[in-house]
Amino acid sequence: MQSTTNGHASPAGHAAAGTPLPDEFDVRILRQDAPDEASYWERHRVRREPDMNVISVLQRIAAQAKTVEGERVAPVAWDCNCLEEVCGACTMVVNGHVRQACTALVDRLLADNPDEIELRPMEKFPVVRDLVVNRRRLFRALEKLKTWIPVDGYYDAGPGPRVSQEAQQEAYPLSECMSCGCCLDACPQYQKIELARREGETDAEFAHREQEAFDTRFVGAHAISQVMLFNRHPTGALSAGERLDLLMEAGGIQDCGNAQNCVAVCPKKIPLTTSIGRAGRATVVRAISKWFGR
Amino acid sequence: MSTSSSDSFFSRHEFLILRLHSLTGLFPVGAYMVVHLLTNASVLAGAPAFQRNVDAIHALGPVLPLVEWTFIFLPIIFHAVVGVMIVRSGRSNASRYNYAGNIRYTLQRATAWIALVFIAWHVFHMHGLIHNDYWMNNLAKPLYGGQFDAERATSSVALALAPLAARIAYAIGVGACVYHFANGLWTMGITWGLWQSAAAQRRANWLCGAIGLLVLAVAIGAWVGAIRVGEPENLKDAEAYELARSQQQKDFEEREARIKEELKPEQTNRAAARPTARARTVASEAAAP
Ligand code: HEM
Ligand code: SF4
Ligand code: SF4
Ligand code: FES
């Protein structure tokens, strides 16, 4: 698939003349019953209806709860929320590419591959059950890098500084990030962290150990881009240096290997590699000025 | 990075180490590679030109090893050791996400491995690693190592590249290094924030591609040049030149020794080191061609 199509199927949907879409199709799903258990493939057959997306396919599969072989099984678990590609909850690997299930249209998928649709959970996050994953690390990266604007207190601080149209136009695309994690799942420098709970370990101890692991490994493109978003905001810029320092810690910007998969798969077409370039320059300037500055 | 625990030295200085890795890729390693290939390509201009360039480098004499270690060996070793850690920290998925950028990322790692093996073998093949007589004669030479001889620069290179296997190895090894360098320049521009927007990165692609093709042309020149001087009549010419050069050197040394000999008694006789008429004629004789 070409990088310009952003990892989505070609818009050839109904246009695939000559190859009529099948009346029913198979869905191959990589299932897993619980976090520490082995995964297994399962095949379901679904009747094609007009304008289906992968979420409606999963609804049919849940209603049938029966494999192609006729075996009754527990319904496949998945996550979704907005159904319009703004929440990121339904992110999964469809036909080998990470994307949102709610905007993965069945007719287009079948036009590309009429035999079957393959569904897998995201690769870089621990599986909770079937297609549901735990994306805590994604949010922890935002927390670690303080990608927000610190305005504490309820008093009226007065109007903020004016932001030029130009700056707004640059910032807006970055603000569209929905924390879906596609950019992380496709990144060859972002590896899965899945810790097993030790015997007798409390929730707090486990969470602490997990956070330590998260904090020394690659933060990922989404977080780098959010740092650039808030560092360029006039109020956010007040703590720009602090964010850059955090971005230079272990697992920071330097772990990027410039494969540029992130920008190719981002459903919001966020210019992630521009943010990476900007962060690269900003961190170098910051490091040098700190080295010689005090 | 996945290979390190939270409080390891590498982990604490990861940013600095990886920026130094990036920097050493261009300077001195990349810059050295370009100069090295240019020197080697001068073999196209014939044995005398190549020998003069080699002599210019070896004119550094006893300082040469110091220069070699600080500007060539240590930076390459640093770049290679950290490079291996970087390669191991990533997991290519180019077979599934076959975008151009991802394929280049994968090739950057593949060429890194080729460069590592090639450079290690190349240094052994030409340089011999250790310049100790026992090592050279009993180990390096029997294994086709230590082939380069700065006194017979052209013919020793020609003989080193005579076997077909050596020619293929150099074509692959140098080709990989040139790709790695040119693609590395491009990623470096993002790493240091030189080209940021997608459009700027596309333009930089052309720039780095052009630099890569130029360096490749030089590399091909060096390769073809080394093979051409290996042709029988060219090799004879080169050997004749080198023989004449070493005879000239020997003549010069003998004459120098003779003059020293003749000057000696005069100097010991007189406290003032003013040259006598006799010594003066000898000196002017020696200066004549
Ligand atoms: C002729 C020898 C070499 C030259 C001229 C060279 C040059 C470069 C350059 C200019 C870069 C770009 C740095 C950046 O992206 O910031 C680079 C990157 C890299 N080099 Fe080398 N290099 C050489 C040998 C090696 C060797 C022997 C290895 C390891 C086995 C290696 C591993 C790497 C890796 C992994 C990268 C990618 C770094 C990243 O993208 O983060 N290189 N090299
Ligand atoms: S940057 Fe794009 S791909 Fe990454 S989390 Fe945000 S919206 Fe998803
Ligand atoms: S450019 Fe960097 S962050 Fe983006 S996919 Fe490549 S390695 Fe990952
Ligand atoms: S359900 Fe929100 S993005 Fe798909």
XYZ file of C-alpha atoms and ligand atoms in Angstrom:
646
model
C 0.000 0.000 0.000
C 1.289 3.462 -0.812
C 2.251 5.870 1.909
C -0.048 8.519 0.476
C -3.118 6.417 1.176
C -2.300 6.524 4.851
C -2.647 2.795 5.336
C -6.299 2.833 4.406
C -7.770 0.756 1.634
C -8.007 2.415 -1.744
C -11.265 4.279 -2.283
C -12.054 1.804 -5.048
C -14.966 0.316 -3.034
C -17.831 -0.085 -5.417
C -15.728 0.932 -8.379
C -14.056 -2.470 -8.549
C -16.085 -3.315 -11.606
C -15.974 -6.870 -12.915
C -15.350 -8.433 -9.515
C -18.724 -8.523 -7.775
C -18.474 -8.556 -3.999
C -19.325 -11.896 -2.361
C -22.613 -12.419 -0.508
C -20.755 -13.664 2.519
C -17.167 -13.553 3.652
C -14.859 -15.023 6.260
C -13.322 -13.119 9.131
C -10.172 -14.553 10.646
C -9.633 -13.287 14.167
C -6.629 -13.665 16.432
C -8.230 -14.307 19.808
C -6.831 -14.440 23.322
C -8.912 -15.280 26.373
C -6.894 -13.445 29.012
C -3.623 -11.486 29.357
C -1.300 -14.366 30.138
C -2.823 -16.936 27.827
C -1.855 -18.072 24.363
C -3.526 -16.567 21.327
C -5.316 -18.611 18.663
C -6.953 -18.018 15.284
C -10.663 -18.441 14.792
C -12.726 -18.174 11.616
C -16.238 -16.720 11.411
C -18.528 -16.315 8.411
C -20.641 -13.203 8.020
C -23.334 -12.299 5.515
C -22.524 -9.092 3.678
C -24.917 -6.188 4.194
C -24.684 -2.757 2.577
C -22.279 -0.247 4.124
C -20.814 -2.476 6.799
C -17.739 -1.512 8.745
C -15.572 -3.773 10.872
C -17.492 -2.788 14.021
C -20.796 -3.946 12.504
C -19.060 -7.146 11.415
C -17.942 -7.686 15.012
C -21.523 -7.069 16.172
C -22.770 -9.810 13.830
C -20.021 -12.123 15.035
C -20.965 -11.468 18.656
C -24.612 -12.185 17.881
C -23.777 -15.454 16.108
C -21.037 -16.542 18.535
C -20.408 -19.479 16.225
C -17.322 -20.354 14.180
C -17.297 -21.483 10.552
C -17.017 -25.042 11.823
C -20.255 -24.534 13.752
C -18.663 -24.520 17.169
C -20.342 -22.244 19.719
C -17.815 -19.824 21.224
C -17.751 -16.865 23.560
C -18.412 -13.590 21.686
C -15.293 -11.821 20.441
C -14.425 -8.840 22.629
C -13.580 -5.430 21.126
C -13.655 -1.781 22.059
C -15.338 1.175 20.417
C -16.884 4.447 21.329
C -17.324 7.353 18.926
C -17.771 5.374 15.693
C -16.450 8.343 13.723
C -12.682 8.054 14.076
C -12.169 10.582 16.820
C -11.700 8.482 19.952
C -9.211 5.820 18.858
C -10.775 3.138 21.075
C -11.460 0.733 18.195
C -7.863 0.669 16.895
C -6.785 -2.807 15.729
C -4.801 -4.483 12.974
C -7.042 -5.009 9.941
C -5.536 -7.030 7.084
C -2.060 -6.409 8.469
C -2.376 -2.651 8.878
C -3.165 -0.853 12.095
C -6.224 1.399 11.826
C -9.629 2.197 13.288
C -12.218 -0.553 12.922
C -15.076 1.949 12.731
C -13.800 3.483 9.506
C -12.603 0.206 7.985
C -15.363 -0.253 5.414
C -16.100 -3.841 4.490
C -16.816 -3.230 0.792
C -13.426 -1.598 0.350
C -11.647 -4.326 2.286
C -13.330 -6.981 0.158
C -12.510 -5.101 -3.030
C -8.844 -5.342 -2.029
C -9.078 -8.917 -0.792
C -12.366 -10.720 -1.551
C -11.422 -13.894 0.342
C -11.420 -12.757 3.927
C -10.844 -10.035 6.452
C -8.143 -10.589 9.034
C -8.423 -8.965 12.459
C -5.722 -8.861 15.094
C -5.218 -6.849 18.258
C -2.600 -4.089 18.174
C 0.894 -5.624 18.369
C 2.678 -3.235 20.699
C 0.252 -3.267 23.625
C -0.647 -6.091 26.021
C -3.859 -7.873 25.115
C -6.632 -7.662 27.689
C -8.957 -9.937 25.750
C -9.333 -10.690 22.035
C -9.132 -7.331 20.248
C -9.032 -5.218 23.403
C -5.587 -3.979 24.428
C -4.181 -2.016 27.349
C -2.789 1.286 26.050
C -1.715 2.676 29.413
C 1.837 3.256 28.181
C 0.594 5.591 25.464
C -1.055 7.842 28.046
C 1.836 7.543 30.469
C 4.136 9.053 27.799
C 1.881 12.136 27.630
C 1.882 12.328 31.409
C 5.662 11.965 31.643
C 6.229 14.735 29.105
C 3.623 17.042 30.710
C 1.791 17.651 27.472
C -0.733 20.080 28.861
C -0.844 23.743 29.763
C -0.376 24.322 33.473
C -3.126 26.706 34.515
C -3.901 26.001 38.128
C -6.390 27.934 40.221
C -9.897 29.092 39.429
C -9.247 32.832 39.343
C -9.530 34.766 36.124
C -6.002 35.065 34.751
C -7.122 37.496 32.094
C -6.951 36.949 28.381
C -4.049 34.919 27.076
C -1.625 36.213 24.463
C -2.885 36.508 20.925
C -1.984 33.626 18.651
C -1.411 34.440 15.006
C -3.504 32.763 12.333
C -0.352 31.185 11.033
C 0.555 29.639 14.383
C -3.006 28.407 14.782
C -2.889 26.730 11.414
C 0.305 24.967 12.377
C -1.004 23.905 15.764
C -4.435 22.696 14.708
C -3.359 19.496 12.933
C -1.225 18.511 15.940
C -4.188 19.039 18.240
C -6.182 16.472 16.258
C -4.285 13.554 17.797
C -6.791 11.123 19.341
C -4.190 8.971 21.146
C -5.128 5.948 19.084
C -1.592 4.521 18.995
C -1.400 3.670 15.277
C 1.873 5.593 15.063
C 3.289 3.428 17.860
C 2.021 0.113 16.564
C 3.700 0.649 13.176
C 6.953 2.088 14.575
C 9.921 -0.301 14.306
C 11.599 1.449 17.262
C 8.608 0.977 19.600
C 8.623 -2.469 21.209
C 5.912 -4.065 23.272
C 6.267 -3.960 27.051
C 4.279 -6.649 28.803
C 5.185 -7.304 32.404
C 3.896 -10.282 34.320
C 2.835 -9.695 37.872
C 5.230 -11.149 40.415
C 4.051 -13.363 43.179
C 2.741 -11.347 46.111
C 3.146 -8.041 44.296
C 0.532 -5.449 45.221
C -1.286 -3.330 42.649
C 0.753 -0.293 43.645
C 4.064 -2.152 43.417
C 3.168 -3.546 40.030
C 2.044 -0.149 38.732
C 5.296 1.373 39.964
C 7.429 -1.271 38.253
C 5.447 -0.922 35.060
C 5.790 2.852 35.047
C 9.544 2.551 35.498
C 9.679 0.306 32.446
C 7.497 2.706 30.437
C 9.598 5.701 31.432
C 12.907 4.359 30.132
C 11.642 3.123 26.777
C 10.655 5.026 23.657
C 7.863 7.546 24.222
C 6.722 7.406 20.594
C 5.805 9.839 17.846
C 2.449 10.941 19.278
C 4.089 12.191 22.473
C 6.922 13.980 20.633
C 4.319 15.736 18.518
C 2.308 16.764 21.581
C 5.452 18.259 23.139
C 5.888 20.393 20.032
C 2.208 21.390 20.144
C 2.386 22.630 23.726
C 5.875 24.099 23.429
C 4.664 26.331 20.607
C 1.607 27.513 22.475
C 2.322 30.923 24.054
C 1.301 29.824 27.562
C 2.581 26.287 27.156
C 5.939 27.708 26.070
C 6.516 28.820 29.670
C 7.460 25.229 30.481
C 8.994 24.389 27.098
C 12.446 23.774 28.581
C 11.112 21.333 31.134
C 9.371 19.290 28.428
C 12.499 19.252 26.301
C 14.566 18.039 29.261
C 12.102 15.200 29.741
C 12.231 14.470 26.025
C 16.008 13.992 26.293
C 15.751 11.402 29.065
C 16.103 7.685 28.310
C 13.484 6.645 25.767
C 13.217 10.174 24.414
C 13.441 11.696 20.951
C 16.819 10.037 20.326
C 15.215 6.582 20.042
C 13.487 7.513 16.800
C 15.123 5.779 13.830
C 13.467 7.875 11.103
C 11.534 5.038 9.511
C 8.571 7.440 9.096
C 5.930 4.739 9.453
C 4.220 6.878 12.068
C 3.338 9.638 9.638
C 2.296 7.106 7.001
C -0.250 5.345 9.230
C -1.570 8.277 11.292
C -5.312 8.427 10.514
C -5.319 12.151 11.295
C -2.445 12.808 8.878
C -0.563 14.635 11.628
C 2.846 15.808 10.361
C 4.648 13.667 12.936
C 8.019 13.658 11.198
C 7.973 17.449 11.074
C 7.399 17.437 14.824
C 10.266 14.953 15.171
C 12.573 17.233 13.160
C 11.536 20.257 15.212
C 11.988 18.385 18.471
C 15.379 17.187 17.234
C 16.565 20.724 16.707
C 14.967 22.082 19.897
C 16.552 19.411 22.090
C 20.013 19.970 20.588
C 19.735 23.730 21.124
C 18.484 23.122 24.648
C 21.292 20.670 25.454
C 24.002 22.968 24.107
C 22.699 26.076 25.808
C 22.420 24.225 29.108
C 25.927 22.806 28.725
C 27.492 26.210 28.145
C 24.906 28.335 29.904
C 25.529 27.444 33.522
C 16.292 1.737 24.442
C 15.296 -1.861 24.910
C 18.741 -3.223 25.679
C 19.325 -1.160 28.790
C 18.076 -1.191 32.330
C 16.853 2.040 33.858
C 20.053 3.085 35.598
C 22.762 1.858 33.220
C 25.408 4.277 31.979
C 24.000 4.050 28.471
C 20.498 4.788 29.651
C 21.547 7.846 31.666
C 23.489 9.358 28.768
C 21.375 8.011 25.936
C 20.671 11.377 24.308
C 24.329 12.436 24.263
C 25.587 9.037 23.095
C 23.098 8.803 20.258
C 23.759 12.370 19.099
C 27.494 11.586 19.111
C 26.738 8.445 17.132
C 24.879 10.545 14.577
C 27.660 13.139 14.459
C 30.472 10.615 14.069
C 28.595 9.130 11.102
C 29.302 12.355 9.218
C 32.406 13.570 10.951
C 34.924 12.082 10.985
C 33.755 8.689 9.655
C 31.758 9.838 6.614
C 34.155 12.667 5.772
C 37.084 10.278 6.054
C 35.373 7.765 3.783
C 34.904 10.397 1.057
C 38.544 11.558 1.281
C 39.701 7.943 1.319
C 37.697 7.119 -1.815
C 39.005 10.254 -3.575
C 42.596 9.260 -2.776
C 41.943 5.774 -4.072
C 40.266 7.058 -7.219
C 43.468 8.974 -8.033
C 44.866 5.610 -9.119
C 42.948 6.335 -12.347
C 45.594 8.993 -13.063
C 48.334 6.375 -12.960
C 50.883 4.953 -10.558
C 52.933 8.149 -9.991
C 49.882 10.239 -9.028
C 48.578 7.558 -6.668
C 51.998 6.991 -5.113
C 52.403 10.749 -4.496
C 49.044 10.837 -2.658
C 50.043 7.855 -0.557
C 53.404 9.490 0.167
C 51.649 12.671 1.276
C 49.701 10.657 3.861
C 52.744 8.693 4.980
C 54.743 11.923 5.257
C 53.089 12.197 8.686
C 55.541 9.502 9.717
C 55.409 8.601 13.400
C 52.311 10.811 13.929
C 50.314 8.735 11.429
C 49.145 6.071 13.907
C 47.990 8.816 16.278
C 45.992 10.490 13.509
C 44.639 7.132 12.361
C 43.458 6.210 15.832
C 41.874 9.519 16.821
C 40.243 10.368 13.512
C 39.548 6.987 11.973
C 39.676 3.868 14.130
C 38.227 5.111 17.419
C 35.327 7.041 15.812
C 34.446 4.053 13.594
C 34.601 1.696 16.560
C 32.370 4.044 18.568
C 29.913 4.451 15.683
C 29.878 0.690 15.099
C 29.428 -0.342 18.751
C 26.598 2.129 19.345
C 25.254 1.311 15.868
C 24.933 -2.369 16.754
C 23.002 -1.401 19.895
C 20.680 0.763 17.795
C 20.113 -1.985 15.234
C 19.284 -4.400 18.013
C 16.816 -1.973 19.578
C 14.644 -1.920 16.461
C 12.515 -4.566 14.815
C 11.896 -4.025 11.129
C 8.362 -4.527 9.858
C 9.014 -3.509 6.265
C 7.466 -6.672 4.870
C 4.084 -5.551 6.203
C 4.420 -1.760 6.133
C 6.335 -1.498 2.887
C 6.555 2.292 2.734
C 9.644 3.804 1.115
C 10.819 5.315 4.402
C 10.496 1.995 6.181
C 12.412 0.142 3.473
C 15.168 2.730 3.741
C 15.193 2.320 7.527
C 15.618 -1.425 7.025
C 18.334 -0.944 4.396
C 20.180 1.458 6.721
C 20.395 -1.421 9.217
C 21.257 -4.069 6.621
C 24.039 -1.904 5.182
C 25.273 -1.258 8.731
C 25.896 -5.000 9.164
C 27.568 -5.228 5.748
C 29.725 -2.189 6.554
C 30.716 -3.693 9.900
C 31.880 -6.972 8.382
C 33.392 -5.299 5.325
C 35.368 -2.649 7.208
C 36.774 -5.203 9.661
C 37.869 -7.452 6.787
C 39.078 -4.519 4.653
C 41.362 -3.224 7.402
C 42.761 -6.734 7.823
C 43.047 -7.283 4.080
C 44.956 -4.086 3.343
C 46.435 -2.942 6.637
C 46.924 -6.250 8.463
C 45.695 -4.920 11.834
C 48.974 -5.441 13.724
C 52.286 -4.357 12.243
C 54.469 -6.968 13.854
C 56.756 -9.134 11.724
C 55.724 -12.422 13.270
C 51.994 -11.656 12.927
C 52.392 -10.362 9.392
C 54.448 -13.227 8.025
C 52.834 -16.151 9.813
C 49.210 -15.095 10.127
C 48.189 -12.066 8.109
C 49.928 -12.831 4.840
C 48.826 -16.504 4.596
C 45.219 -15.319 5.136
C 45.552 -12.692 2.387
C 45.854 -9.910 4.978
C 48.197 -6.929 5.130
C 48.363 -6.696 1.346
C 48.924 -2.972 1.037
C 52.515 -1.744 0.878
C 52.897 2.039 1.001
C 56.233 1.775 -0.846
C 54.607 -0.129 -3.711
C 51.172 1.478 -3.426
C 49.839 0.857 -6.926
C 51.044 -2.661 -7.579
C 50.146 -3.897 -4.094
C 46.586 -2.589 -4.514
C 46.399 -4.147 -7.981
C 47.494 -7.521 -6.609
C 45.148 -7.267 -3.617
C 42.228 -6.773 -5.986
C 43.309 -9.426 -8.465
C 41.089 -12.268 -7.171
C 37.501 -12.109 -8.419
C 36.214 -12.751 -4.888
C 38.047 -9.659 -3.616
C 36.577 -7.529 -6.416
C 33.049 -8.704 -5.595
C 33.600 -8.148 -1.876
C 34.782 -4.588 -2.475
C 31.893 -3.805 -4.820
C 29.331 -4.983 -2.255
C 31.118 -3.571 0.783
C 31.834 -0.134 -0.630
C 28.392 0.051 -2.245
C 26.781 -0.648 1.132
C 28.943 1.991 2.843
C 28.005 4.621 0.258
C 24.275 3.881 0.600
C 24.595 3.943 4.389
C 26.402 7.289 4.223
C 23.986 8.983 1.810
C 20.820 7.730 3.523
C 22.479 8.552 6.848
C 22.930 12.162 5.759
C 19.213 12.358 5.112
C 18.162 10.866 8.474
C 20.779 13.026 10.136
C 19.078 16.134 8.759
C 15.885 15.087 10.567
C 17.721 14.008 13.705
C 19.310 17.462 14.015
C 16.241 19.275 12.716
C 17.848 20.652 9.577
C 14.955 19.635 7.314
C 11.614 19.583 9.082
C 8.571 19.916 6.844
C 7.589 17.070 4.532
C 8.442 19.265 1.529
C 11.865 20.128 2.939
C 12.516 16.437 3.620
C 11.609 15.622 0.021
C 14.000 18.277 -1.276
C 16.707 16.991 1.062
C 16.116 13.559 -0.430
C 17.260 14.856 -3.797
C 20.250 16.560 -2.237
C 21.392 13.469 -0.329
C 20.661 11.290 -3.356
C 22.863 13.521 -5.498
C 25.663 13.456 -2.919
C 25.303 9.685 -2.745
C 25.569 9.329 -6.532
C 28.657 11.550 -6.621
C 30.354 9.528 -3.898
C 29.284 6.352 -5.702
C 30.910 7.648 -8.895
C 34.148 8.249 -6.981
C 33.905 4.775 -5.445
C 33.380 3.185 -8.853
C 36.376 5.166 -10.121
C 38.539 3.775 -7.329
C 37.312 0.235 -8.011
C 37.766 0.424 -11.780
C 41.128 2.145 -11.309
C 42.400 -0.598 -9.020
C 41.318 -3.258 -11.505
C 42.777 -1.400 -14.488
C 46.243 -1.094 -12.955
C 46.069 -4.859 -12.517
C 46.109 -5.474 -16.261
C 49.480 -7.033 -17.216
C 51.016 -4.104 -19.134
C 49.746 -1.529 -16.597
C 51.028 -3.616 -13.720
C 54.458 -3.822 -15.396
C 54.518 -0.031 -15.797
C 53.541 0.470 -12.184
C 56.171 -1.964 -10.983
C 58.805 -0.281 -13.151
C 57.856 3.094 -11.672
C 57.958 1.727 -8.126
C 61.326 0.055 -8.737
C 62.755 3.272 -10.150
C 61.381 5.160 -7.183
C 62.917 2.831 -4.633
C 66.257 2.848 -6.495
C 66.172 6.635 -6.516
C 65.508 6.570 -2.798
C 68.333 4.134 -2.211
C 70.701 6.259 -4.313
C 69.665 9.293 -2.355
C 70.268 7.596 0.977
C 73.699 6.356 -0.128
C 74.683 9.795 -1.315
C 73.447 11.334 1.917
C 75.485 8.858 3.936
C 78.553 9.594 1.802
C 78.245 13.343 2.367
C 77.834 12.826 6.094
C 80.957 10.700 6.077
C 82.954 13.323 4.223
C 81.763 16.167 6.429
C 82.604 14.384 9.653
C 86.401 14.870 10.027
C 86.187 18.556 9.065
C 83.666 19.267 11.756
C 85.554 17.511 14.499
C 88.731 19.411 13.601
C 87.230 22.873 13.771
C 85.304 24.381 16.674
C 83.522 26.827 14.381
C 81.146 24.867 12.176
C 81.907 26.929 9.103
C 82.001 24.632 6.068
C 85.357 24.402 4.303
C 85.779 24.893 0.594
C 85.984 21.139 0.167
C 82.733 20.521 2.009
C 81.052 23.252 0.041
C 81.874 21.618 -3.289
C 80.622 18.251 -2.048
C 77.367 19.841 -0.920
C 76.759 21.599 -4.219
C 77.578 18.373 -6.062
C 74.961 16.569 -3.984
C 72.350 19.222 -4.714
C 72.841 18.816 -8.455
C 70.343 16.409 -10.046
C 31.890 3.698 6.344
C 31.379 3.563 7.486
C 30.168 4.283 8.004
C 29.711 5.533 7.685
C 30.308 6.517 6.713
C 28.521 5.752 8.461
C 27.765 6.908 8.418
C 26.556 7.082 9.045
C 25.754 8.271 9.030
C 26.099 9.593 8.346
C 24.632 8.033 9.743
C 23.476 8.990 10.006
C 23.302 9.340 11.442
C 21.883 9.750 11.790
O 20.918 9.221 11.236
O 21.722 10.601 12.650
C 24.694 6.678 10.183
C 23.694 6.056 10.894
C 23.784 4.783 11.362
N 24.893 3.967 11.353
Fe 26.590 4.299 10.303
N 28.258 4.652 9.227
C 29.249 3.719 8.970
C 29.385 2.483 9.530
C 28.474 1.908 10.389
C 28.642 0.641 11.042
C 29.834 -0.262 10.907
C 27.515 0.450 11.798
C 27.139 -0.683 12.726
C 27.169 -1.912 12.494
C 26.644 1.575 11.612
C 25.390 1.710 12.170
C 24.560 2.789 11.980
C 23.181 2.854 12.390
C 22.398 1.780 13.115
C 22.688 4.100 11.996
C 21.273 4.621 12.173
C 21.126 5.519 13.339
C 19.733 6.012 13.483
O 19.008 6.118 12.496
O 19.345 6.319 14.605
N 27.268 2.456 10.763
N 25.884 6.115 9.769
S -0.392 10.867 16.224
Fe -1.906 9.979 14.836
S -1.530 7.804 14.913
Fe -0.484 8.687 16.648
S -1.900 8.536 18.339
Fe -2.213 10.543 17.420
S -3.830 10.261 15.920
Fe -3.085 8.230 16.450
S 9.954 8.174 12.343
Fe 10.593 7.597 14.397
S 8.707 7.571 15.571
Fe 8.117 7.536 13.414
S 7.878 5.356 12.944
Fe 9.949 5.944 12.468
S 11.165 5.436 14.256
Fe 9.015 5.483 14.861
S -14.818 4.077 17.703
Fe -13.782 5.975 18.034
S -12.267 5.865 16.560
Fe -13.383 4.080 16.087
